[in-house]
Short mmCIF file of C-alpha atoms in Angstrom, two decimals:
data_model
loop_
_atom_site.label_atom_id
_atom_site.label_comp_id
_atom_site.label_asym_id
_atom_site.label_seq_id
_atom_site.Cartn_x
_atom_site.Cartn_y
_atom_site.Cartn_z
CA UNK F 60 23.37 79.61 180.57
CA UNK F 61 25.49 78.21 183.44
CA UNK F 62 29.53 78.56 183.24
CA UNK F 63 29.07 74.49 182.78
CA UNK F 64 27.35 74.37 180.20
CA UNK F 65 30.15 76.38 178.28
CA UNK F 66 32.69 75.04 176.10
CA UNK F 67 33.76 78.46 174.37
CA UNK F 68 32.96 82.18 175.67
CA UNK F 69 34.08 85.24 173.41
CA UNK F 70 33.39 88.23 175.65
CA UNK F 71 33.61 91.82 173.65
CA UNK F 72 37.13 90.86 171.76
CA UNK F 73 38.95 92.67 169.69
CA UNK F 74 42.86 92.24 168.22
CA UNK F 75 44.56 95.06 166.40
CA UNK F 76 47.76 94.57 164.60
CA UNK F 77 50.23 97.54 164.10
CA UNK F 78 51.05 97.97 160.36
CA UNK F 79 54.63 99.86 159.89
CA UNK F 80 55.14 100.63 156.16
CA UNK F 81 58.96 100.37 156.21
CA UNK F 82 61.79 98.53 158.69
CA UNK F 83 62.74 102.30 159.47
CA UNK F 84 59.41 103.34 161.06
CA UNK F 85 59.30 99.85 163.52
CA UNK F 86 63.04 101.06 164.59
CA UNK F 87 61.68 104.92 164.93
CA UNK F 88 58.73 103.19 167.12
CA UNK F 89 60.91 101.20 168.64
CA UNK F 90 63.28 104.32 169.93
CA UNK F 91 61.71 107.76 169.83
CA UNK F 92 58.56 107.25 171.70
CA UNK F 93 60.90 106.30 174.50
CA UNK F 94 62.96 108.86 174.13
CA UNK F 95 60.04 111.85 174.05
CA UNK F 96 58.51 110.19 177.38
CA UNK F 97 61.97 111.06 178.84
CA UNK F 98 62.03 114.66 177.64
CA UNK F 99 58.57 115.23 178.55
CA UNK F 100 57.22 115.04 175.08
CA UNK F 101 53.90 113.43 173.75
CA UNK F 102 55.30 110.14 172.00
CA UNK F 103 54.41 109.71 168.71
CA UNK F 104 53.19 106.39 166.64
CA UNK F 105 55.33 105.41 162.94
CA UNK F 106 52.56 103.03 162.67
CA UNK F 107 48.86 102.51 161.57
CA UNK F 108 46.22 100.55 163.46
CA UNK F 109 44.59 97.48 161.94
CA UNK F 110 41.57 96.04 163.48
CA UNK F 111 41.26 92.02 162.52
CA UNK F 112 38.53 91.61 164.81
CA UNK F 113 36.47 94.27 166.38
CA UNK F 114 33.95 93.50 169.67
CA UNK F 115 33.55 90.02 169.10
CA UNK F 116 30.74 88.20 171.11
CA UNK F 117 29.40 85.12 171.25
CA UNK F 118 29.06 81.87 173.45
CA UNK F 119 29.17 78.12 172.14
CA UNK F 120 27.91 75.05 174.63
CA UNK F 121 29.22 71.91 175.33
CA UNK F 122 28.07 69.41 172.02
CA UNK F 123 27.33 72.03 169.88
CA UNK F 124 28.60 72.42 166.25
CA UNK F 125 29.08 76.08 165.30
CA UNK F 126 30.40 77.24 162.06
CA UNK F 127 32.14 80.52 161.63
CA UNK F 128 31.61 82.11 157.38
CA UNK F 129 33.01 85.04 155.95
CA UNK F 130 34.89 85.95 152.96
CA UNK F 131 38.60 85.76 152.87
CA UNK F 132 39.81 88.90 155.62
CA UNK F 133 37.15 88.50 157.65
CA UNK F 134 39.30 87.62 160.56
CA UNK F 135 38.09 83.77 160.89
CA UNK F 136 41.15 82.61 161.17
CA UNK F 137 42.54 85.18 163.03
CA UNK F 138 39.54 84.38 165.62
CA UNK F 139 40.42 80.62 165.40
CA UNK F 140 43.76 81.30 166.77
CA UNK F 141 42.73 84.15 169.47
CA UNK F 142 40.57 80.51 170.96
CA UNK F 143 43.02 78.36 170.58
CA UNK F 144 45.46 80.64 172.54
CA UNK F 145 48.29 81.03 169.53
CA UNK F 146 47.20 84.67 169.90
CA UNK F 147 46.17 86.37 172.28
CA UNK F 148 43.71 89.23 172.15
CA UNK F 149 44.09 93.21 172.33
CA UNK F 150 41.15 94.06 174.84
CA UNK F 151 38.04 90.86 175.72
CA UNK F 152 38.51 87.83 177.11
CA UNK F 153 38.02 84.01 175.77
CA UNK F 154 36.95 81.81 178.44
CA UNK F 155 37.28 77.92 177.03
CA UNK F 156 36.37 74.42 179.02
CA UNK F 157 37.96 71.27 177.56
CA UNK F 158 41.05 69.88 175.88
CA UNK F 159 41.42 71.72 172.40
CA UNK F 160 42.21 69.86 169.03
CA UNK F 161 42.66 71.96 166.26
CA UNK F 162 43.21 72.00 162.82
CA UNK F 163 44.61 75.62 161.58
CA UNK F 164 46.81 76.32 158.60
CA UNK F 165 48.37 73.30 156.99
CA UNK F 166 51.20 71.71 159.13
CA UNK F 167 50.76 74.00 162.12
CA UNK F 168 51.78 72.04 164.90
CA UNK F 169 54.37 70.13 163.13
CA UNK F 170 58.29 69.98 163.08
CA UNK F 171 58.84 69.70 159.83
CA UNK F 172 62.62 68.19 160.77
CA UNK F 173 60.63 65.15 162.72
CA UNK F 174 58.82 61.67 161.04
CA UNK F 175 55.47 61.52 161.59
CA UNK F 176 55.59 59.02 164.28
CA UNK F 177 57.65 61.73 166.24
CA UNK F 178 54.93 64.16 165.17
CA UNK F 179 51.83 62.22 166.32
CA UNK F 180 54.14 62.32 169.82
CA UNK F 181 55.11 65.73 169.71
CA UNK F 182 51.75 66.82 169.03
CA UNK F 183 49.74 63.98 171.92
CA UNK F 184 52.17 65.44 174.48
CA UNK F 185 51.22 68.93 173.86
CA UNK F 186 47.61 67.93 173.99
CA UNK F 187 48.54 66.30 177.99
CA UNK F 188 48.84 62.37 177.30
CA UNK F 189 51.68 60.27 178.35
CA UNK F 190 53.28 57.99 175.95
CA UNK F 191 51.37 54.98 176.87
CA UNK F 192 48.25 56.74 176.20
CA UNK F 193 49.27 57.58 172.64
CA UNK F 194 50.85 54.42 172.05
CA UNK F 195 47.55 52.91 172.58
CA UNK F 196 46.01 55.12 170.03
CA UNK F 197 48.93 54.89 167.59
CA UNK F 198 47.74 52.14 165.35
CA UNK F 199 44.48 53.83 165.22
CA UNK F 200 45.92 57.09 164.24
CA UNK F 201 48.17 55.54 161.43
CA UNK F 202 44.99 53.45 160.34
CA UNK F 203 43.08 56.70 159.86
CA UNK F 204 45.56 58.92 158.03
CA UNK F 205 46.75 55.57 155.84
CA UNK F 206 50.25 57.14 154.36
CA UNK F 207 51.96 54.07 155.17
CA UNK F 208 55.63 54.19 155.20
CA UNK F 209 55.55 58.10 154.53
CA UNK F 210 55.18 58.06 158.68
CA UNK F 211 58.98 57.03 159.13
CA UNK F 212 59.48 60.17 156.43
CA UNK F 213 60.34 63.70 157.95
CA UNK F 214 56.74 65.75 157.63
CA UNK F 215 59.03 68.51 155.67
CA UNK F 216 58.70 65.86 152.46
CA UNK F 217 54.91 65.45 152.73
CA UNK F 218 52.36 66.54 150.19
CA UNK F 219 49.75 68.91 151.11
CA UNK F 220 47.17 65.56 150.84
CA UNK F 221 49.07 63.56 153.15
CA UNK F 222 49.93 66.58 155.75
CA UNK F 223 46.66 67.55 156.05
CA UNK F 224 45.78 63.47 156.65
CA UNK F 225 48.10 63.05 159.33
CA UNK F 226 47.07 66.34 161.26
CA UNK F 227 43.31 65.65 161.13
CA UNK F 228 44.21 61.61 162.10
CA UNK F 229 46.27 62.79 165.69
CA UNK F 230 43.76 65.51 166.34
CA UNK F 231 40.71 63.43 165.99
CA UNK F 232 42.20 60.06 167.33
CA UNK F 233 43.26 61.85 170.77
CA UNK F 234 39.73 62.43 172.03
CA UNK F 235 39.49 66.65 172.22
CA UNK F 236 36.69 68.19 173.95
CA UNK F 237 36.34 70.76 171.43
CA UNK F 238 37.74 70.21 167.97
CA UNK F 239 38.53 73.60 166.12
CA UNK F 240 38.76 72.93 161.96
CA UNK F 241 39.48 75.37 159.59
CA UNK F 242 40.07 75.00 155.94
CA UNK F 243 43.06 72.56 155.94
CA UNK F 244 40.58 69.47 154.79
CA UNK F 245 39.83 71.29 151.58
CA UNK F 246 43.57 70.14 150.41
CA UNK F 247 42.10 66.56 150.71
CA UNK F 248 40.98 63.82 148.11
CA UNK F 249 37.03 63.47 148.05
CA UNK F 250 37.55 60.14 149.76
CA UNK F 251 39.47 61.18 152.43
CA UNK F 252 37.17 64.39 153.35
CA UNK F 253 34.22 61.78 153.34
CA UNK F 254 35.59 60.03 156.15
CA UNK F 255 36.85 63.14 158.04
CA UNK F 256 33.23 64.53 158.19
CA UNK F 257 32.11 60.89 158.99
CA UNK F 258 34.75 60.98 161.65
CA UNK F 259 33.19 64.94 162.87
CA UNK F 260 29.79 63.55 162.81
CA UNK F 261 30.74 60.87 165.20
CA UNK F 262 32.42 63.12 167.39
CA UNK F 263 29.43 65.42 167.69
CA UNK F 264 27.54 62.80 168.65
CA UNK F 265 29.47 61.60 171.27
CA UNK F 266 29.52 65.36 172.94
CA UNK F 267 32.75 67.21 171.09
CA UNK F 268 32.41 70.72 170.98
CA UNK F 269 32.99 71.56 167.05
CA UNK F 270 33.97 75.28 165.56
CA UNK F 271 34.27 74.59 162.14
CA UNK F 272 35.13 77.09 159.63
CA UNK F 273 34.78 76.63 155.80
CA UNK F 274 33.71 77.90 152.47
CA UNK F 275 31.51 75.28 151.68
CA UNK F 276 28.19 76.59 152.62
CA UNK F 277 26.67 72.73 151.93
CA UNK F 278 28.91 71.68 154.66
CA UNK F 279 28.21 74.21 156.64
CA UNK F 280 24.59 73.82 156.45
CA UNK F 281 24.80 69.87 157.30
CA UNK F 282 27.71 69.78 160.01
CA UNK F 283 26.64 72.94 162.41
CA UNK F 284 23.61 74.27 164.02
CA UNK F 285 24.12 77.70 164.68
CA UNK F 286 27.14 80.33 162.94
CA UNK F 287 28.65 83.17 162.91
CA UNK F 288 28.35 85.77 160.45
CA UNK F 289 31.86 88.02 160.28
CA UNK F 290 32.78 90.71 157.43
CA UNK F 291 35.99 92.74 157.76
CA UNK F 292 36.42 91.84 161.37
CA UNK F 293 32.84 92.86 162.42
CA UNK F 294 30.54 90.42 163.84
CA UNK F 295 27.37 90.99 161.44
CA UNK F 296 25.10 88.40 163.46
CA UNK F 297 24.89 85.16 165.00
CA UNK F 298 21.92 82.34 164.43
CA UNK F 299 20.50 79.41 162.93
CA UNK F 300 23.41 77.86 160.08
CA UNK F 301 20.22 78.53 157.74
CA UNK F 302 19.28 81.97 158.43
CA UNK F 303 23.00 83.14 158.72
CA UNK F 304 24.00 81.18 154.94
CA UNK F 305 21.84 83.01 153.70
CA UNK F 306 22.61 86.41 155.23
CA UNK F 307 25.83 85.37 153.78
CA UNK F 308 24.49 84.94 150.11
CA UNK F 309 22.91 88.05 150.41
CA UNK F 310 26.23 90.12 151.50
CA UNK F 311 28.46 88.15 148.77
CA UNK F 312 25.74 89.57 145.92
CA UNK F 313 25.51 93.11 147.98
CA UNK F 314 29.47 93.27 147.29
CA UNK F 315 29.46 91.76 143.89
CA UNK F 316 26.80 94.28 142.79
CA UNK F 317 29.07 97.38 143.87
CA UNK F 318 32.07 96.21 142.39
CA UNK F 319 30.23 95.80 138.82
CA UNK F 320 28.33 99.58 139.29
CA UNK F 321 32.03 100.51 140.25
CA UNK F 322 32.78 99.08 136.63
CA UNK F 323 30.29 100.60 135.06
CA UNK F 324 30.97 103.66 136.26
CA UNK F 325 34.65 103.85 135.15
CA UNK F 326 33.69 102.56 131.70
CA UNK F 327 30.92 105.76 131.48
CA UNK F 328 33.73 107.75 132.27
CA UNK F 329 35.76 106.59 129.65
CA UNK F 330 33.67 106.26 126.93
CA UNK F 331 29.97 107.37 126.37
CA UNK F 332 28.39 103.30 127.10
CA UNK F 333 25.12 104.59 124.63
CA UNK F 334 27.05 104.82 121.17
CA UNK F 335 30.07 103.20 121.58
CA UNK F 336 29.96 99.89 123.92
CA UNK F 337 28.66 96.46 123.28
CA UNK F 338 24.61 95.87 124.20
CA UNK F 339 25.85 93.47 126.99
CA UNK F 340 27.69 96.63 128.79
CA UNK F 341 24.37 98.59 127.88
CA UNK F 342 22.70 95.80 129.98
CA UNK F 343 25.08 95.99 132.91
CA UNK F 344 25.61 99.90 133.16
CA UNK F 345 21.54 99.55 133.36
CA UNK F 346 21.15 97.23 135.82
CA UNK F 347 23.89 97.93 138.17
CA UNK F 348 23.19 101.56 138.26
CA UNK F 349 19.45 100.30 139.10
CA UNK F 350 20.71 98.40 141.78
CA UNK F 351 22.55 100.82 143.61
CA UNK F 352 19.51 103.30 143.54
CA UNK F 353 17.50 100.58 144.74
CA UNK F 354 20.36 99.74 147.57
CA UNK F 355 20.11 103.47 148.62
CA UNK F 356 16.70 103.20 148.50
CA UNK F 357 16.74 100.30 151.14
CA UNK F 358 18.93 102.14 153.30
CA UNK F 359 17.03 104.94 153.87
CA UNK F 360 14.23 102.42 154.81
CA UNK F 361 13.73 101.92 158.19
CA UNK F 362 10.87 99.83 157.98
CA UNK F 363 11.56 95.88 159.33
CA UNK F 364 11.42 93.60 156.29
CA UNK F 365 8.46 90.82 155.91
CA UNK F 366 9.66 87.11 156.11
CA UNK F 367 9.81 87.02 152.22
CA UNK F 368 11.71 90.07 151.53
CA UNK F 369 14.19 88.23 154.58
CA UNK F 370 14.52 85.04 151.81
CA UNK F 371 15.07 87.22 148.54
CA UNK F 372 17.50 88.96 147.39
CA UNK F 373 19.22 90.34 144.27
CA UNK F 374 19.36 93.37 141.89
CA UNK F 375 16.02 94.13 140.88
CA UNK F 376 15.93 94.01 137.12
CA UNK F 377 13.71 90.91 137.10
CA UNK F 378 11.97 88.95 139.57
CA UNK F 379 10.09 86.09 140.80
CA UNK F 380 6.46 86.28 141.26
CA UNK F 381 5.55 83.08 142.49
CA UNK F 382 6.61 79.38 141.92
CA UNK F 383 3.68 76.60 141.88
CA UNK F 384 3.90 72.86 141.99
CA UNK F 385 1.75 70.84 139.96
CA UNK F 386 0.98 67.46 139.39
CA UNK F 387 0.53 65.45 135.86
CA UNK F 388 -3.11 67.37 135.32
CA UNK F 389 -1.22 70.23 135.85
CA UNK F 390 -2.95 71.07 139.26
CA UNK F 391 -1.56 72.25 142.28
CA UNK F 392 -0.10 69.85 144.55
CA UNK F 393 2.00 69.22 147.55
CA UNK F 394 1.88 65.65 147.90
CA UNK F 395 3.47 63.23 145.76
CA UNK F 396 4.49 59.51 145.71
CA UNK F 397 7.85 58.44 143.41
CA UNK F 398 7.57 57.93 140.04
CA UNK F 399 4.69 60.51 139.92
CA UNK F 400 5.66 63.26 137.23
CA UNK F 401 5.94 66.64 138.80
CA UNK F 402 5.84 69.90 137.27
CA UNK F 403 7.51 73.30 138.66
CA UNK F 404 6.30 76.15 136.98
CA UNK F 405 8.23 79.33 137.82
CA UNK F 406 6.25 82.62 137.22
CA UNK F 407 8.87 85.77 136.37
CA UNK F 408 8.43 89.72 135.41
CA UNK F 409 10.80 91.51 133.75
CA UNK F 410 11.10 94.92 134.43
CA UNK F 411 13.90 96.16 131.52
CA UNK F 412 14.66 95.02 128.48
CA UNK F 413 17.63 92.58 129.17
CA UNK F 414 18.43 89.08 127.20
CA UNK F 415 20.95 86.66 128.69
CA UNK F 416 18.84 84.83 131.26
CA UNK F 417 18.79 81.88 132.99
CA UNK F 418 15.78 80.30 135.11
CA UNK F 419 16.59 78.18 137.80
CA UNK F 420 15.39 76.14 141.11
CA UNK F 421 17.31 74.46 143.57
CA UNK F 422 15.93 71.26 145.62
CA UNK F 423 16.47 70.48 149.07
CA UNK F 424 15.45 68.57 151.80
CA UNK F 425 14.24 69.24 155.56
CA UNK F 426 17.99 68.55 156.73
CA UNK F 427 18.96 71.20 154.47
CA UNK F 428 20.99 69.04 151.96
CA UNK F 429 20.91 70.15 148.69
CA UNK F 430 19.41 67.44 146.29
CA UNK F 431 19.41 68.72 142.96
CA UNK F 432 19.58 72.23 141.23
CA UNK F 433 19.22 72.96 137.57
CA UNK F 434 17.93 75.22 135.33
CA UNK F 435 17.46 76.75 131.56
CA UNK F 436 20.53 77.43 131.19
CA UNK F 437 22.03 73.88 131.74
CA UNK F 438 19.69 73.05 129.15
CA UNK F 439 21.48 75.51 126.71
CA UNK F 440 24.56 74.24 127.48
CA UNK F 441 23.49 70.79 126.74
CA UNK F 442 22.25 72.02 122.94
CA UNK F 443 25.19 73.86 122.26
CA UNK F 444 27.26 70.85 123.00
CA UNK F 445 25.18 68.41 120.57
CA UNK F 446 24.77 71.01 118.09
CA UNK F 447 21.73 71.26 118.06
CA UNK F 448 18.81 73.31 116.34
CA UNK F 449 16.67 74.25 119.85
CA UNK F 450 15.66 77.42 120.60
CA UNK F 451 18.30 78.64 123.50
CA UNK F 452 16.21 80.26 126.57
CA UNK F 453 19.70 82.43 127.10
CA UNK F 454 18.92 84.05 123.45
CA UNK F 455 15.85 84.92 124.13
CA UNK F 456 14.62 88.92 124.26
CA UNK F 457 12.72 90.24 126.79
CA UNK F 458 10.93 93.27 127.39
CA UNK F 459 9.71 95.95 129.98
CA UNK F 460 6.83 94.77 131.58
CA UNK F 461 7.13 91.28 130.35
CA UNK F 462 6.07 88.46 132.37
CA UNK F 463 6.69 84.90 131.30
CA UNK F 464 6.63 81.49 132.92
CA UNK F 465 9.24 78.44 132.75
CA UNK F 466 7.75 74.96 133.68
CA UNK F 467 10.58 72.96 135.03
CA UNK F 468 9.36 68.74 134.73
CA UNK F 469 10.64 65.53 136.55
CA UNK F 470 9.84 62.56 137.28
CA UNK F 471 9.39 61.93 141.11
CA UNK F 472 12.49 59.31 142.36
CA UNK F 473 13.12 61.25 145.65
CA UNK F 474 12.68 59.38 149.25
CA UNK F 475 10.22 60.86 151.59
CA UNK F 476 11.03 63.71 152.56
CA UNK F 477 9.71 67.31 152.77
CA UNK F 478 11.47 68.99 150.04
CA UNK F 479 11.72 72.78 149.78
CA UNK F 480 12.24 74.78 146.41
CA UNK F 481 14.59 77.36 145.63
CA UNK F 482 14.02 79.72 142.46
CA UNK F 483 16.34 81.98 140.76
CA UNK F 484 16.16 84.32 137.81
CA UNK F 485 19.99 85.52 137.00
CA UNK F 486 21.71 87.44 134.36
CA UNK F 487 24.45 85.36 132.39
CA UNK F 488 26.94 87.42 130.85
CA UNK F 489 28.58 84.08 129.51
CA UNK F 490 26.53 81.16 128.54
CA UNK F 491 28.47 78.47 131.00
CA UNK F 492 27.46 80.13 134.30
CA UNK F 493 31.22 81.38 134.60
CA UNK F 494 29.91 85.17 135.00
CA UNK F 495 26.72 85.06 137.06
CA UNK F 496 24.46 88.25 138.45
CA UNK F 497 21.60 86.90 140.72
CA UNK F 498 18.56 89.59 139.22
CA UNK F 499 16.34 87.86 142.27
CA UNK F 500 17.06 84.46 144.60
CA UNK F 501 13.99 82.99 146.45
CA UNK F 502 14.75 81.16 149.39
CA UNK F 503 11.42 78.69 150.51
CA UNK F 504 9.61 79.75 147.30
CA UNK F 505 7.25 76.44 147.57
CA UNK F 506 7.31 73.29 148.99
CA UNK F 507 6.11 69.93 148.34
CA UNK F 508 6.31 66.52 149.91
CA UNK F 509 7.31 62.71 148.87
CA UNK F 510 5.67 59.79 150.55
CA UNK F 511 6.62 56.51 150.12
CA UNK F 512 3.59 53.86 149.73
CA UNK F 513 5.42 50.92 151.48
CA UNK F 514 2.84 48.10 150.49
CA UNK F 515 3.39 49.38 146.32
CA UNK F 516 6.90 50.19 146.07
CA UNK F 517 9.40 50.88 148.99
CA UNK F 518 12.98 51.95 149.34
CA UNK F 519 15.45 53.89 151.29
CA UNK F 520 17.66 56.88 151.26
CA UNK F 521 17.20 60.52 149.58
CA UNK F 522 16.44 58.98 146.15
CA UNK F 523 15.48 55.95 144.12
CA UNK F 524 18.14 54.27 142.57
CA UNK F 525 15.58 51.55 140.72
CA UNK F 526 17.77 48.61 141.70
CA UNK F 527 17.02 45.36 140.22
CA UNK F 528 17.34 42.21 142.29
CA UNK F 529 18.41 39.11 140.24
CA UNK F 530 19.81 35.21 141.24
#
């Protein structure tokens, strides 16, 4: 890749931070070690090291979205500013090509003493134009952030909503090169985050450079090709938005299954879990003890995982065996057109006794937008509301060895598409999926497609609305 074709370059960068646990050590570093050099003694540190980011690499061209995930301490935003130049790294180098707009932490960038007209000023003369250049794009940036007569208001009396539309209006409006966004648009209304990504979308198209960092894993997906994977300031991998989402999934349950064999643990130590706590902490000293074992297991496995084990994940205690598509006859299909009734039957083996489960798939299409997910336990949810006499799938008892099927029917109103299937099997400690443990997650478990038949019965979009034409 030639230095042109460039817009961002991280090259091996790290940024430590020294922690001082009182105001007296940062004096004592401030005057001893000075003080020892001049005596001829080794100096000594009052503070500890903190590594934010640690040997960061990665490239990103000209028009390409990237996406940067991690939980919260990861160091994405810490990264965000190291690019943006706010900070400036401890050993590496960032090499960037183009005017930067970015969106950081809410307000940054702003006087809060100044209106937003001198704002959208301030912040186009830091970015290189003259005034005539942003008074040609005024009415354009005040037409996109639409407070009104808020802009004559000093930005220290803005809401969160209408800060947050102001800073994404003057960074989008003033034509960046590379746009940085972090999470500042989740502050906004549904309405207004619809036209930002409209507004991103358009600007990726026409060539911007986009880093986008966010929580959503949807948007992720949708707005950026590749990402980057970081967990406690370690990059873990870089790749596909796909392929690193789900790396991602597969991390958050790795951490959420520790912290409940943690739990476990402490609660054994407490109290003997056999006589004198609840079946449901039976179930979940069981399981997440399991899991670790199974976790070490992996560990000490060195062989390279199949494609399949690559798209599953989860703690062991019950699993998928297969998921099959079938058609009204109940045969296997791949092919439908809408209004055909489909059928998706998924096949399951319990390997404990356990209870509490819920059955699940999740829909998507070849873009990788989610279209539907459901499963038994929405069902539940649904009796239990009506007060109703069904039979509840989350009361039902399972046993070692068991293996069971759930058939999951619809009736086909999706566009044409290919459509890929998603299947789940997780423990539900509550029944309102409020405390979820993923027991196995499929990714690509089957696969079907939807063609329209344009002669019958066309229409377009994701999914048929069955509009009704009338005069």
């Amino acid at each position: 890749m030639s230095s042109n074709d460039v817009a961002i370059q991280v090259a091996n960068v790290s940024k430590c931070y020294n922690v001082y646990h009182s105001p007296r050590d940062r004096l004592k570093q401030f005057i001893l070690p000075k003080f020892n050099r001049l005596v001829g003694k080794e100096p000594e540190n009052f503070y500890e090291e903190f590594w934010a980011l640690d040997n960061i690499n990665f490239s990103v061209k000209k028009g390409e979205s990237a996406g940067i995930i991690g939980r919260n301490g990861s160091g994405k935003s810490t990264l965000l500013q190291l690019i943006t130049g706010t900070l400036t790294p401890t050993s590496g180098e960032i090499y960037t090509q183009g005017r930067i707009a970015a969106l950081l932490e809410l307000g940054s960038g702003f006087n809060p003493e100044f209106t937003g007209i001198e704002n959208i000023y301030l912040n186009g003369a830091v970015l290189g134009l003259t005034k005539n250049e942003i008074d040609n794009k005024f009415d354009a940036i005040a037409g996109f952030a639409d407070i009104g007569s808020h802009l004559k208001q000093p930005v220290k009396n803005y809401s969160s909503g209408m800060m947050v539309r102001l800073a994404f209006a003057v960074q989008v409006q003033l034509e960046p090169e590379i746009l940085i966004v972090d999470e500042a648009l989740a502050v906004g209304d549904a309405l207004f985050q619809k036209r930002c990504f409209q507004q991103i979308e358009k600007l990726t198209n026409d060539g911007v450079t986009l880093l986008f960092v966010s929580h959503d894993q949807e948007s992720v997906r949708t707005i950026t090709n590749k990402s980057i994977l970081l967990d406690r300031g370690k990059q873990l991998n870089v790749g596909l938005s796909s392929d690193i989402l789900l790396e991602y999934r597969r991390l958050l349950h790795k951490e959420e299954s520790e912290y409940f064999s943690k739990l476990a643990q402490n609660l054994s130590k407490k109290t003997d879990i056999s006589k004198d706590v609840p079946n449901k902490n039976e179930n979940l000293s069981a399981i997440t003890t399991s899991s670790k074992i199974s976790s070490l297991n992996n560990e000490g496995n060195n062989n390279t995982p199949s494609r399949t084990e690559k798209l599953s994940f989860g703690e062991g205690n019950a699993e998928i065996e297969s998921v099959k598509v079938l058609n009204s006859d109940g045969e296997f299909s791949n092919a439908f057109n809408p209004g055909d009734k489909i059928k998706i039957r998924v096949n399951c083996h319990v390997k404990k006794d356990i209870s509490k489960l819920n059955v699940g798939i999740r829909i998507r299409n070849k873009e990788g937008v989610k279209i539907y997910s459901w499963g038994t336990l929405n069902q539940d949810m649904a009796i239990r509301y009506k007060n109703s006499d069904s039979i509840q799938f989350w009361e039902r008892k399972f046993i070692e060895g068991e293996r069971f099927f759930v058939d999951l029917d619809f009736t086909c109103d999706l566009g044409t598409n290919l459509y890929e299937i998603q299947a789940a099997i997780s423990l539900e400690e509550t029944p309102n999926y409020l405390s979820q443990r993923i027991l196995h997650w499929q990714d690509e478990a089957a696969f079907f497609h939807v063609n329209v038949v344009r002669d019958e019965y066309f229409f377009g979009g994701v999914i048929d609305l069955k509009m009704i034409a009338s005069w």
